[in-house]
PDB file of C-alpha atoms in Angstrom:
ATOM      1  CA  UNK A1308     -93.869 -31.707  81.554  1.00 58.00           C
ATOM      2  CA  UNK A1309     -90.791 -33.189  79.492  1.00 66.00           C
ATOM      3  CA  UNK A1310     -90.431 -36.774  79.839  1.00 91.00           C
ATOM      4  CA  UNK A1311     -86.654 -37.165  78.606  1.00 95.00           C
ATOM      5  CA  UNK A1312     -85.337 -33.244  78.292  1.00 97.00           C
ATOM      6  CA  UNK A1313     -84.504 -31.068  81.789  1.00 96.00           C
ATOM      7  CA  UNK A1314     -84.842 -27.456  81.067  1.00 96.00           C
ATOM      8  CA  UNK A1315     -83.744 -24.475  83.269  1.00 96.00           C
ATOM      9  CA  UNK A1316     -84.856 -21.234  83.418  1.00 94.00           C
ATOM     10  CA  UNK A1317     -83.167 -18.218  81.365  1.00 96.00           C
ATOM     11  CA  UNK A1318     -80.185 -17.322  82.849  1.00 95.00           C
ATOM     12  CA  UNK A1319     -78.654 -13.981  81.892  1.00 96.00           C
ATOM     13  CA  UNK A1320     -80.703 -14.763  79.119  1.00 97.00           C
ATOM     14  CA  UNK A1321     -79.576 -18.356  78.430  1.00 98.00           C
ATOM     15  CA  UNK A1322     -81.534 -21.288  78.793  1.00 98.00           C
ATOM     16  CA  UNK A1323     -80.475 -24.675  79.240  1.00 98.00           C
ATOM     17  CA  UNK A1324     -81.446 -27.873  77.584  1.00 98.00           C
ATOM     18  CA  UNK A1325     -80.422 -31.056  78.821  1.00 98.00           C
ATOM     19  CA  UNK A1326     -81.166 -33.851  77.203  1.00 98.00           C
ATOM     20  CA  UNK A1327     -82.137 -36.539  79.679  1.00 96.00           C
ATOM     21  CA  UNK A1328     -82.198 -40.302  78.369  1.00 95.00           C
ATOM     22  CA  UNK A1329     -79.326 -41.787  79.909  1.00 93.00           C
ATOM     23  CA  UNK A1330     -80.200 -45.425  80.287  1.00 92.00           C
ATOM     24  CA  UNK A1331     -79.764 -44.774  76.219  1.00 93.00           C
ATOM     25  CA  UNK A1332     -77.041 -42.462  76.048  1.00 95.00           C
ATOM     26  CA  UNK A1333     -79.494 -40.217  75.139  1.00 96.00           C
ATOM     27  CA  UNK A1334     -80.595 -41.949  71.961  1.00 94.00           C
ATOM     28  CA  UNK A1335     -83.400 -39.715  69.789  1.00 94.00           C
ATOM     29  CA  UNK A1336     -86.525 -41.186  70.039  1.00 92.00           C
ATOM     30  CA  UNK A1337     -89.343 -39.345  68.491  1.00 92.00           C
ATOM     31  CA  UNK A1338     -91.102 -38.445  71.921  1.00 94.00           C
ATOM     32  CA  UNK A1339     -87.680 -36.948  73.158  1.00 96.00           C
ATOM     33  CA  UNK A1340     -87.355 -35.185  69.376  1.00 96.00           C
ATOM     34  CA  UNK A1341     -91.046 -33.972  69.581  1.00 95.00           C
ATOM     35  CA  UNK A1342     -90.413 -31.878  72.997  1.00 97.00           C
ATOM     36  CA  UNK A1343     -87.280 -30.366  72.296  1.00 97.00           C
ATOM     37  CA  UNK A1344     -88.929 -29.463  69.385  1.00 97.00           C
ATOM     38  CA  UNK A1345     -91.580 -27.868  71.668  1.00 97.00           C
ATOM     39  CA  UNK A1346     -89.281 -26.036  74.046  1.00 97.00           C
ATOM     40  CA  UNK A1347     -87.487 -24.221  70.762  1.00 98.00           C
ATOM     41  CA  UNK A1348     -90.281 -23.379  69.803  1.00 97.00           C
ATOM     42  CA  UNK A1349     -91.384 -21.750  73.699  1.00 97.00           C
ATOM     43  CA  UNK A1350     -87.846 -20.697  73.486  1.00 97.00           C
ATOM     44  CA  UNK A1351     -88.546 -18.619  70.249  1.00 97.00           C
ATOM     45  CA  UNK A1352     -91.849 -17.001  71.654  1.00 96.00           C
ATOM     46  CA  UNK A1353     -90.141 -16.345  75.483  1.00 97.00           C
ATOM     47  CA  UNK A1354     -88.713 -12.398  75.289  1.00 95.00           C
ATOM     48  CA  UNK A1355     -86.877 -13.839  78.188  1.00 96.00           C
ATOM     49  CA  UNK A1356     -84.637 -15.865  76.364  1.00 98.00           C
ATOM     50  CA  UNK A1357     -82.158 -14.688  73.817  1.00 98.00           C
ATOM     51  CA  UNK A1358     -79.932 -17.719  73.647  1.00 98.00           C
ATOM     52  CA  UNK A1359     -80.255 -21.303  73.893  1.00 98.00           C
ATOM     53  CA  UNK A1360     -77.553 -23.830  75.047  1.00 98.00           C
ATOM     54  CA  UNK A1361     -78.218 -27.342  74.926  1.00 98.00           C
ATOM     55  CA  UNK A1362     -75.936 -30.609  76.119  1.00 98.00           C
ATOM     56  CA  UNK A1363     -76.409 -34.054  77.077  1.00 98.00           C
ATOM     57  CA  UNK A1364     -74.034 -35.525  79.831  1.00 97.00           C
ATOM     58  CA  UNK A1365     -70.348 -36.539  79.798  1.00 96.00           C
ATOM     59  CA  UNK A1366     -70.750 -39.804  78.092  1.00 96.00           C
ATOM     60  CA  UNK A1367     -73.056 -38.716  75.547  1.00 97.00           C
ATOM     61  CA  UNK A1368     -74.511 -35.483  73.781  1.00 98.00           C
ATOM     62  CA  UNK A1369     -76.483 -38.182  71.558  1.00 97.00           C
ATOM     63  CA  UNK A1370     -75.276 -41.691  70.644  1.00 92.00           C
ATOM     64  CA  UNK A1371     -77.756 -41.339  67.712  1.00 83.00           C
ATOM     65  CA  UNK A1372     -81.276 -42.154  66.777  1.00 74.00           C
ATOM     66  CA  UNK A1373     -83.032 -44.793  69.008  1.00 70.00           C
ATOM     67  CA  UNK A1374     -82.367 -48.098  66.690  1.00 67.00           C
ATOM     68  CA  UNK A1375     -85.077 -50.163  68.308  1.00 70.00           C
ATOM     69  CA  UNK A1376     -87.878 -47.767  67.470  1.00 75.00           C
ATOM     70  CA  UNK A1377     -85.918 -47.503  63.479  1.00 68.00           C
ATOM     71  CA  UNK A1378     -86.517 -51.161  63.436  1.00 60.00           C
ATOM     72  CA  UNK A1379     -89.874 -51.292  63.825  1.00 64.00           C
ATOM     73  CA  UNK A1380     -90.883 -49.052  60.196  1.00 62.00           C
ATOM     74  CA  UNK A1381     -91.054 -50.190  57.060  1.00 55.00           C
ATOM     75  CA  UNK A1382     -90.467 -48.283  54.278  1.00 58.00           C
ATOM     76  CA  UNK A1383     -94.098 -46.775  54.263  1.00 53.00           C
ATOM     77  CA  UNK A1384     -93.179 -46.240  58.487  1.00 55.00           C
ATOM     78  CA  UNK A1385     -90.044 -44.203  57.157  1.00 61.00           C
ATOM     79  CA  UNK A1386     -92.339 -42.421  54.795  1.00 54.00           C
ATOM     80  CA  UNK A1387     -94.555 -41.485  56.879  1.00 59.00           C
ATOM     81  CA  UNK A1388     -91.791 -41.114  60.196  1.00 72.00           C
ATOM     82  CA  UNK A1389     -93.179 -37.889  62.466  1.00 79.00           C
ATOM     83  CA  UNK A1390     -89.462 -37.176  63.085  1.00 82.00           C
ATOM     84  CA  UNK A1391     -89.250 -35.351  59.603  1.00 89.00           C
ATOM     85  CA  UNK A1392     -91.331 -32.521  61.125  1.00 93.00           C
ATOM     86  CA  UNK A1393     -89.486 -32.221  64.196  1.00 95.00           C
ATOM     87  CA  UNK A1394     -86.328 -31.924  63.043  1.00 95.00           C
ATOM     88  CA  UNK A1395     -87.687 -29.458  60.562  1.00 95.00           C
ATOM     89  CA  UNK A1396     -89.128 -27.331  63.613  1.00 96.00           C
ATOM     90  CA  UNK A1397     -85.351 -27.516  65.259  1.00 97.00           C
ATOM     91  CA  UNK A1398     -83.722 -26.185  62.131  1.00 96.00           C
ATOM     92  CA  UNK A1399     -86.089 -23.327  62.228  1.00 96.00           C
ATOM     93  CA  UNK A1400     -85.079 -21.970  65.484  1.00 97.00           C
ATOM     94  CA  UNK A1401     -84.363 -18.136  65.051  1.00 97.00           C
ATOM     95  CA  UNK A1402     -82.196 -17.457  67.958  1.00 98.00           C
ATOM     96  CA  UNK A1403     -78.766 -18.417  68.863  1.00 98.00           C
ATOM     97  CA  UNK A1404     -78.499 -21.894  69.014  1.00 98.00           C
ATOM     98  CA  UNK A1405     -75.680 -23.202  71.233  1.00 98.00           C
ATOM     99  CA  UNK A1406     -74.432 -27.041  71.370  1.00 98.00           C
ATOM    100  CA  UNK A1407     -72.207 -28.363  74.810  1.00 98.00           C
ATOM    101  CA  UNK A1408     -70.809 -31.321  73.278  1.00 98.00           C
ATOM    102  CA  UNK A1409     -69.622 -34.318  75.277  1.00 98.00           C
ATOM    103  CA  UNK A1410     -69.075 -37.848  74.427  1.00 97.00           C
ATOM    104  CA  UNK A1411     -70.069 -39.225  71.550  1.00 97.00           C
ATOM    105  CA  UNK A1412     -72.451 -37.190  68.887  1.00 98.00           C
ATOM    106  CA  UNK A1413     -73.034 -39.858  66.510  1.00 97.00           C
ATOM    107  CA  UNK A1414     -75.751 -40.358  63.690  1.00 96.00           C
ATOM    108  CA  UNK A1415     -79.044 -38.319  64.844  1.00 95.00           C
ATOM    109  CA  UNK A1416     -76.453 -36.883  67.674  1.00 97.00           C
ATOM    110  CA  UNK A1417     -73.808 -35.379  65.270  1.00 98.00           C
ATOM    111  CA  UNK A1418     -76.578 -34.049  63.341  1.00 97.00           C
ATOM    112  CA  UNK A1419     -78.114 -32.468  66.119  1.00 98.00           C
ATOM    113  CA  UNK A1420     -74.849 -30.732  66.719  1.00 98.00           C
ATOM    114  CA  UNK A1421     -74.415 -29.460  63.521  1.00 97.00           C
ATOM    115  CA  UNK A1422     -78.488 -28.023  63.809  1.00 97.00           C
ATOM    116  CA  UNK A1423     -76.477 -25.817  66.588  1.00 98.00           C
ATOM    117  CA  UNK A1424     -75.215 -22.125  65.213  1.00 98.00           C
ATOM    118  CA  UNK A1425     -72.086 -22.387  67.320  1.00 98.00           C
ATOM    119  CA  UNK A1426     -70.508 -25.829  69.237  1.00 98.00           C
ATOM    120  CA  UNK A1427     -68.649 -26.157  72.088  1.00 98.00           C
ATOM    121  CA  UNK A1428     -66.700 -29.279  72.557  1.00 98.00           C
ATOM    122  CA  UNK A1429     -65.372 -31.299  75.391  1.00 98.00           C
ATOM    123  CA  UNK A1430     -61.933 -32.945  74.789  1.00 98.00           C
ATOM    124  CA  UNK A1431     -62.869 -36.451  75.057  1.00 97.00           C
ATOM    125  CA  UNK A1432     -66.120 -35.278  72.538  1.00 98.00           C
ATOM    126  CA  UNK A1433     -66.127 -37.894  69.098  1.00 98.00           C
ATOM    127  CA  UNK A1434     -68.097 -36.908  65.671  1.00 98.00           C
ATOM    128  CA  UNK A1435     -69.516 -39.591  63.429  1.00 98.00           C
ATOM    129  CA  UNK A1436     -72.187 -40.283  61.231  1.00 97.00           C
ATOM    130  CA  UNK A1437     -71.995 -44.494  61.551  1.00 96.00           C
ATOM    131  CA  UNK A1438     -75.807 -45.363  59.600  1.00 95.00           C
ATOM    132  CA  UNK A1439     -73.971 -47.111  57.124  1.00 96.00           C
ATOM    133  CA  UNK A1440     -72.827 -49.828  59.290  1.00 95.00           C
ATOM    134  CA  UNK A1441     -76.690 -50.499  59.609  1.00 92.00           C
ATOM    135  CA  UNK A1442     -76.747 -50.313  55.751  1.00 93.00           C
ATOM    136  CA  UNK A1443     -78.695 -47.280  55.632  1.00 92.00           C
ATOM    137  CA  UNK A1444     -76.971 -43.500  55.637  1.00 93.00           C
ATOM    138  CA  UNK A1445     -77.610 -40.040  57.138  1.00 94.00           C
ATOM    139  CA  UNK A1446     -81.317 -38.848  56.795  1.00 91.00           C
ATOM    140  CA  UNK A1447     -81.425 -35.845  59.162  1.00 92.00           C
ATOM    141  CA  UNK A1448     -78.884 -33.230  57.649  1.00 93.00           C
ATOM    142  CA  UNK A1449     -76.252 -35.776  57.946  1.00 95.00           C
ATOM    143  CA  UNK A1450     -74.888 -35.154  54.140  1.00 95.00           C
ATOM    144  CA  UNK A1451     -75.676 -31.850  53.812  1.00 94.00           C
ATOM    145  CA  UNK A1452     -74.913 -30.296  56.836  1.00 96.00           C
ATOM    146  CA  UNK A1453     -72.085 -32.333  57.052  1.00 97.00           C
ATOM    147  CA  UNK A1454     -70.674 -31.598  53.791  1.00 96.00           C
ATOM    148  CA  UNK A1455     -70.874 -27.824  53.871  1.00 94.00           C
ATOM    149  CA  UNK A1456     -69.412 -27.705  57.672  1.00 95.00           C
ATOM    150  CA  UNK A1457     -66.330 -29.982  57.441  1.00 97.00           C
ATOM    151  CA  UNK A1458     -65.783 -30.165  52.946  1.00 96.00           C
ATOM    152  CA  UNK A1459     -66.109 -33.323  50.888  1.00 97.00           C
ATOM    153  CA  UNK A1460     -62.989 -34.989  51.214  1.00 97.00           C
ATOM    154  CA  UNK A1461     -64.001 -35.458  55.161  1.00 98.00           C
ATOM    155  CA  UNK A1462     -67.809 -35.580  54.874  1.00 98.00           C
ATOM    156  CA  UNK A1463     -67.018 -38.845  52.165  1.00 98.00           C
ATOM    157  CA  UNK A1464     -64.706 -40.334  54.632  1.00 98.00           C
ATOM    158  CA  UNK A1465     -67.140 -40.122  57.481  1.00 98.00           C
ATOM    159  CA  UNK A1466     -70.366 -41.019  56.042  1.00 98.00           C
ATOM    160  CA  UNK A1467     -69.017 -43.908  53.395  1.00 98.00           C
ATOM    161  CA  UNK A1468     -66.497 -45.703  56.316  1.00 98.00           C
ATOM    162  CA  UNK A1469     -68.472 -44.178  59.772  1.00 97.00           C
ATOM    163  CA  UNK A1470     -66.126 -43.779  61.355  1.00 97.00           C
ATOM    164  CA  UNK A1471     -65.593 -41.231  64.146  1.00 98.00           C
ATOM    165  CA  UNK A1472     -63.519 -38.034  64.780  1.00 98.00           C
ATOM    166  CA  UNK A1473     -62.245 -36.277  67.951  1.00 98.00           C
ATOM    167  CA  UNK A1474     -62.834 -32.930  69.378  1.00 98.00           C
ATOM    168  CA  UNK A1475     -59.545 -32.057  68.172  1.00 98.00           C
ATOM    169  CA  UNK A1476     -59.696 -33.177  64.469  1.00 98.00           C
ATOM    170  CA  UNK A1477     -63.790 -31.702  64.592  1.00 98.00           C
ATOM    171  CA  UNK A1478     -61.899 -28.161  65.186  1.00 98.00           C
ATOM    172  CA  UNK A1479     -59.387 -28.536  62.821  1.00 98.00           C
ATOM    173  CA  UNK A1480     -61.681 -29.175  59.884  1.00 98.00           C
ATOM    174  CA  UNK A1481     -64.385 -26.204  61.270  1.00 97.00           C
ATOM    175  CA  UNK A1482     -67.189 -28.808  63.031  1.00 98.00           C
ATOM    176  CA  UNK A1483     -67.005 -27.594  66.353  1.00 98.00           C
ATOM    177  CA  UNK A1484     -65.941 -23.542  66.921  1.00 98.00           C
ATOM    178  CA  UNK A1485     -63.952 -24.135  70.575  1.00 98.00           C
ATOM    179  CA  UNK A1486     -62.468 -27.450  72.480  1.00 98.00           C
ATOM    180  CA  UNK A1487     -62.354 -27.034  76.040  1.00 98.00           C
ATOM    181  CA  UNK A1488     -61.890 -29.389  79.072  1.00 98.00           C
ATOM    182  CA  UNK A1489     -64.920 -31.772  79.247  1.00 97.00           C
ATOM    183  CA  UNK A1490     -66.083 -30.218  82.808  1.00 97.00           C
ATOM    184  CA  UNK A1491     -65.953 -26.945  81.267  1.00 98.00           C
ATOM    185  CA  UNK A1492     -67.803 -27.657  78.000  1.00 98.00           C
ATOM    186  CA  UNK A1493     -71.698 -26.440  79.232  1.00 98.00           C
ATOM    187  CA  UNK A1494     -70.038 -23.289  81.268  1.00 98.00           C
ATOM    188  CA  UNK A1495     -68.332 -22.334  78.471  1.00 98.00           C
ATOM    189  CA  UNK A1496     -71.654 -22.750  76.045  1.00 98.00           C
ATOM    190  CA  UNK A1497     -72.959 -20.500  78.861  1.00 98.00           C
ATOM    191  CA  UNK A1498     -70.897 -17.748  78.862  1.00 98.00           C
ATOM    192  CA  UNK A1499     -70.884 -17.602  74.911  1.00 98.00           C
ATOM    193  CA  UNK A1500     -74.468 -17.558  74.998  1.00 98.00           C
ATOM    194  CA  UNK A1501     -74.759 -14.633  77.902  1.00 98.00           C
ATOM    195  CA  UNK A1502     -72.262 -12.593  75.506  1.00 98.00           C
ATOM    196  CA  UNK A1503     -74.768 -12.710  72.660  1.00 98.00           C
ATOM    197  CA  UNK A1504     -77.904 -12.188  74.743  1.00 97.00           C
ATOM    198  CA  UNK A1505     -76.178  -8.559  75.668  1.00 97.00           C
ATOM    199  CA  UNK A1506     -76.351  -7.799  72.074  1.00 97.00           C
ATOM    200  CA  UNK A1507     -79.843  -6.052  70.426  1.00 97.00           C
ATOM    201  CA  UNK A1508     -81.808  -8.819  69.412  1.00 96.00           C
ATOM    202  CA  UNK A1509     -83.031  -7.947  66.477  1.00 96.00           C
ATOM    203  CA  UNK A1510     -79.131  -7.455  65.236  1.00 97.00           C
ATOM    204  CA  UNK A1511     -78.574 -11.042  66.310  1.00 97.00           C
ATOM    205  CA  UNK A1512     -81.650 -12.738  64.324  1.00 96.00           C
ATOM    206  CA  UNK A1513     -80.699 -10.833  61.380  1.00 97.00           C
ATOM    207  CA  UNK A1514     -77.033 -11.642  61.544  1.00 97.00           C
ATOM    208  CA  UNK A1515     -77.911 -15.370  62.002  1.00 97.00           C
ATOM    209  CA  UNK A1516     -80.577 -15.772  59.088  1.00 96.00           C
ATOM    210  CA  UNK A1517     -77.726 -13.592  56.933  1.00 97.00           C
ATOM    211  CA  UNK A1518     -74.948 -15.931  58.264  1.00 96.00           C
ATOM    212  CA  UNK A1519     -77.206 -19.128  57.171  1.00 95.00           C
ATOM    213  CA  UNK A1520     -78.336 -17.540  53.861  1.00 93.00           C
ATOM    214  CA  UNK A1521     -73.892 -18.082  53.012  1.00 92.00           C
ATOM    215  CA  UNK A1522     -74.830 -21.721  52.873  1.00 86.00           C
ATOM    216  CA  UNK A1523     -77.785 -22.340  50.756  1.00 86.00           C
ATOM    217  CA  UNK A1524     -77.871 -19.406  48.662  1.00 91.00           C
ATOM    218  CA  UNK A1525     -75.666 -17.702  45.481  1.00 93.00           C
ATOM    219  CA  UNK A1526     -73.324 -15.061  46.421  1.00 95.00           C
ATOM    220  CA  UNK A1527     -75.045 -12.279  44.650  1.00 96.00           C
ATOM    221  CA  UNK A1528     -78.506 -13.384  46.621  1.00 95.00           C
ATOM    222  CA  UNK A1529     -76.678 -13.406  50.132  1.00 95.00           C
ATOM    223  CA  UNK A1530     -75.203 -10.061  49.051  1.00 96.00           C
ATOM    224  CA  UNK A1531     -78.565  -8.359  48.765  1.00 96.00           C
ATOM    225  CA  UNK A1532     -80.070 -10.176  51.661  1.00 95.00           C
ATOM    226  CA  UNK A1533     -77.245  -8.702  53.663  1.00 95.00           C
ATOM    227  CA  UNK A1534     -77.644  -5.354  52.422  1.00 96.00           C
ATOM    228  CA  UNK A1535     -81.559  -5.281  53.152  1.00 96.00           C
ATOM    229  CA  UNK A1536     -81.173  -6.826  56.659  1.00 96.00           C
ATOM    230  CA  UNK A1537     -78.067  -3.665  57.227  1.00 95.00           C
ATOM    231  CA  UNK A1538     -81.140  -1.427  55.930  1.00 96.00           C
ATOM    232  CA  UNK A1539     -83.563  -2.548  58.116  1.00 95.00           C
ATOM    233  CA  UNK A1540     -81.620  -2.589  61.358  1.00 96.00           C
ATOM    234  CA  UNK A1541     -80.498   1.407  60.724  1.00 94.00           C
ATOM    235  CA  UNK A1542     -84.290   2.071  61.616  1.00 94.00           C
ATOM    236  CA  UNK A1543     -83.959   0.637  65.021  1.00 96.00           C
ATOM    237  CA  UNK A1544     -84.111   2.221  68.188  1.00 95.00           C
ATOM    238  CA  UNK A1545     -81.265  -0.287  69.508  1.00 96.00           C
ATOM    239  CA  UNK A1546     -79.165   0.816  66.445  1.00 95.00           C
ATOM    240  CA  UNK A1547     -79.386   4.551  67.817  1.00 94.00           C
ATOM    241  CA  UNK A1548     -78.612   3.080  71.271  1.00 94.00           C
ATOM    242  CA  UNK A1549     -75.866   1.122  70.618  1.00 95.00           C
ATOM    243  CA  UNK A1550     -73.970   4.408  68.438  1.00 94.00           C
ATOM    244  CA  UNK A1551     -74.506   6.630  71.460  1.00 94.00           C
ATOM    245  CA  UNK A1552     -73.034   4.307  74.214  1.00 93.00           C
ATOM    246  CA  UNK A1553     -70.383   3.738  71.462  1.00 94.00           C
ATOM    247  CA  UNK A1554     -69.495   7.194  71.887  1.00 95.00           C
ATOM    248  CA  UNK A1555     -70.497   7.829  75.250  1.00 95.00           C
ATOM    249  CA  UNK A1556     -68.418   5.178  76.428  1.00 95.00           C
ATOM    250  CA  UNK A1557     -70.812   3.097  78.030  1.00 93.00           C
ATOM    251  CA  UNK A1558     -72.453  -0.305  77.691  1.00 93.00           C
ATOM    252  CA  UNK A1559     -75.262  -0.030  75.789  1.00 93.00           C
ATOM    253  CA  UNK A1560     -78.812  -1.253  76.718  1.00 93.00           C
ATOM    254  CA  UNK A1561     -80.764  -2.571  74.457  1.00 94.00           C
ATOM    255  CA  UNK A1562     -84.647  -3.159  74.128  1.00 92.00           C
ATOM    256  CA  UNK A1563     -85.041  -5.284  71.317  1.00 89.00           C
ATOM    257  CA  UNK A1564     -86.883  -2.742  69.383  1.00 89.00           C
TER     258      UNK A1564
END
């Protein structure tokens, strides 16, 4: 049983993730990393769920990696830190990924975020990335991800001076996809995730992996892994069923096959 996440069942396809630490503002300890971790990966082999949404409360999505448990490794500690392979495993979800952002998503918290394929964001929601106030920087995808999701002018000002940005300025420069009122934040996540999990499945994986290939891979290469994934999907059955409602005029239904 999760200790520090609270997980309902799929809804329309959706689950939910909440992350539950809130004496901490749900900072990321390893034990909290290492079962969200777990559910993606129960997420990924559930048919049941097609989408997954995850939030925190309205103070905080994540205020960040837990600093006490930081202070206790040395550089062999860091070296060795089982956090690396978590954080790898959350990356490597294959389905939707949806973040509910509210209140602050700082260090380990913004980087979560930015793990997500699409983020919703509260109003009163603030971005940062403040490890070099502790004289250390990013280490989970803060740089990268960071970099490629916002450009360098902002990524440089963020990580170099940590300081925060609002929901607002997050939109503006492409961190966050939506800004809605705070209350409305995880409903919203919801809906966007139900709309995807009526789409054929297979389509979906294959449009994300294609999507992600954009940022880590050379034009030409994204190109043909495009191509191949379009080739592949024409052999589905859900491709034939999704042309015939087209022109029957009715939803489709599709199997995932």
């Amino acid at each position: 049983m999760p200790r520090f996440l609270e997980v309902q069942a799929p809804d329309h396809g959706v689950r939910l993730i909440t992350l539950y630490r809130p004496e901490a503002l749900n900072a990321l300890c390893t034990e909290l990393l290492a079962e969200l971790a777990n559910e993606l990966s129960s997420a990924d082999n559930d048919p049941q769920t097609l989408a997954v949404v995850i939030t925190g409360n309205r103070k905080a999505f994540a205020a960040g990696a837990d600093i006490a448990e930081m202070a206790e490794r040395d550089l062999v500690g860091i070296f060795n830190d089982p956090r690396a392979a978590h954080w790898q495993r959350i990356a490597a979800f294959s389905k939707p990924l949806i973040a509910a952002v509210n209140g602050y998503a700082l260090g380990g918290g913004c980087e979560l975020a930015m793990c997500a394929d699409i983020v919703i964001a509260g109003e009163e929601a603030r971005f940062g990335q403040p490890e070099i106030n502790l004289g250390i920087m990013p280490g989970a995808g803060g740089t990268q991800r960071l970099l490629r999701a916002v450009g360098k002018p902002l990524a440089m000002q963020m990580v170099l001076t940590g300081e925060a940005i609002t929901a607002r300025h997050a939109l503006q420069a492409g961190l966050v996809s939506e800004v809605t009122q705070p209350e409305l934040a995880v409903e919203r996540a919801m809906q966007v995730g139900r709309s995807i999990a009526t789409k054929a499945p297979l389509a979906v994986r294959l449009a994300k992996e294609a999507l992600l290939k954009a940022g880590d891979t050379d034009l030409a290469s994204g190109l043909r892994f495009e191509r191949h994934a379009f080739t592949l999907l024409a052999g589905t059955a859900d491709r034939e069923e999704g042309i015939r409602a087209f022109q029957e005029k009715r939803p489709a239904q599709f199997k995932g096959c």
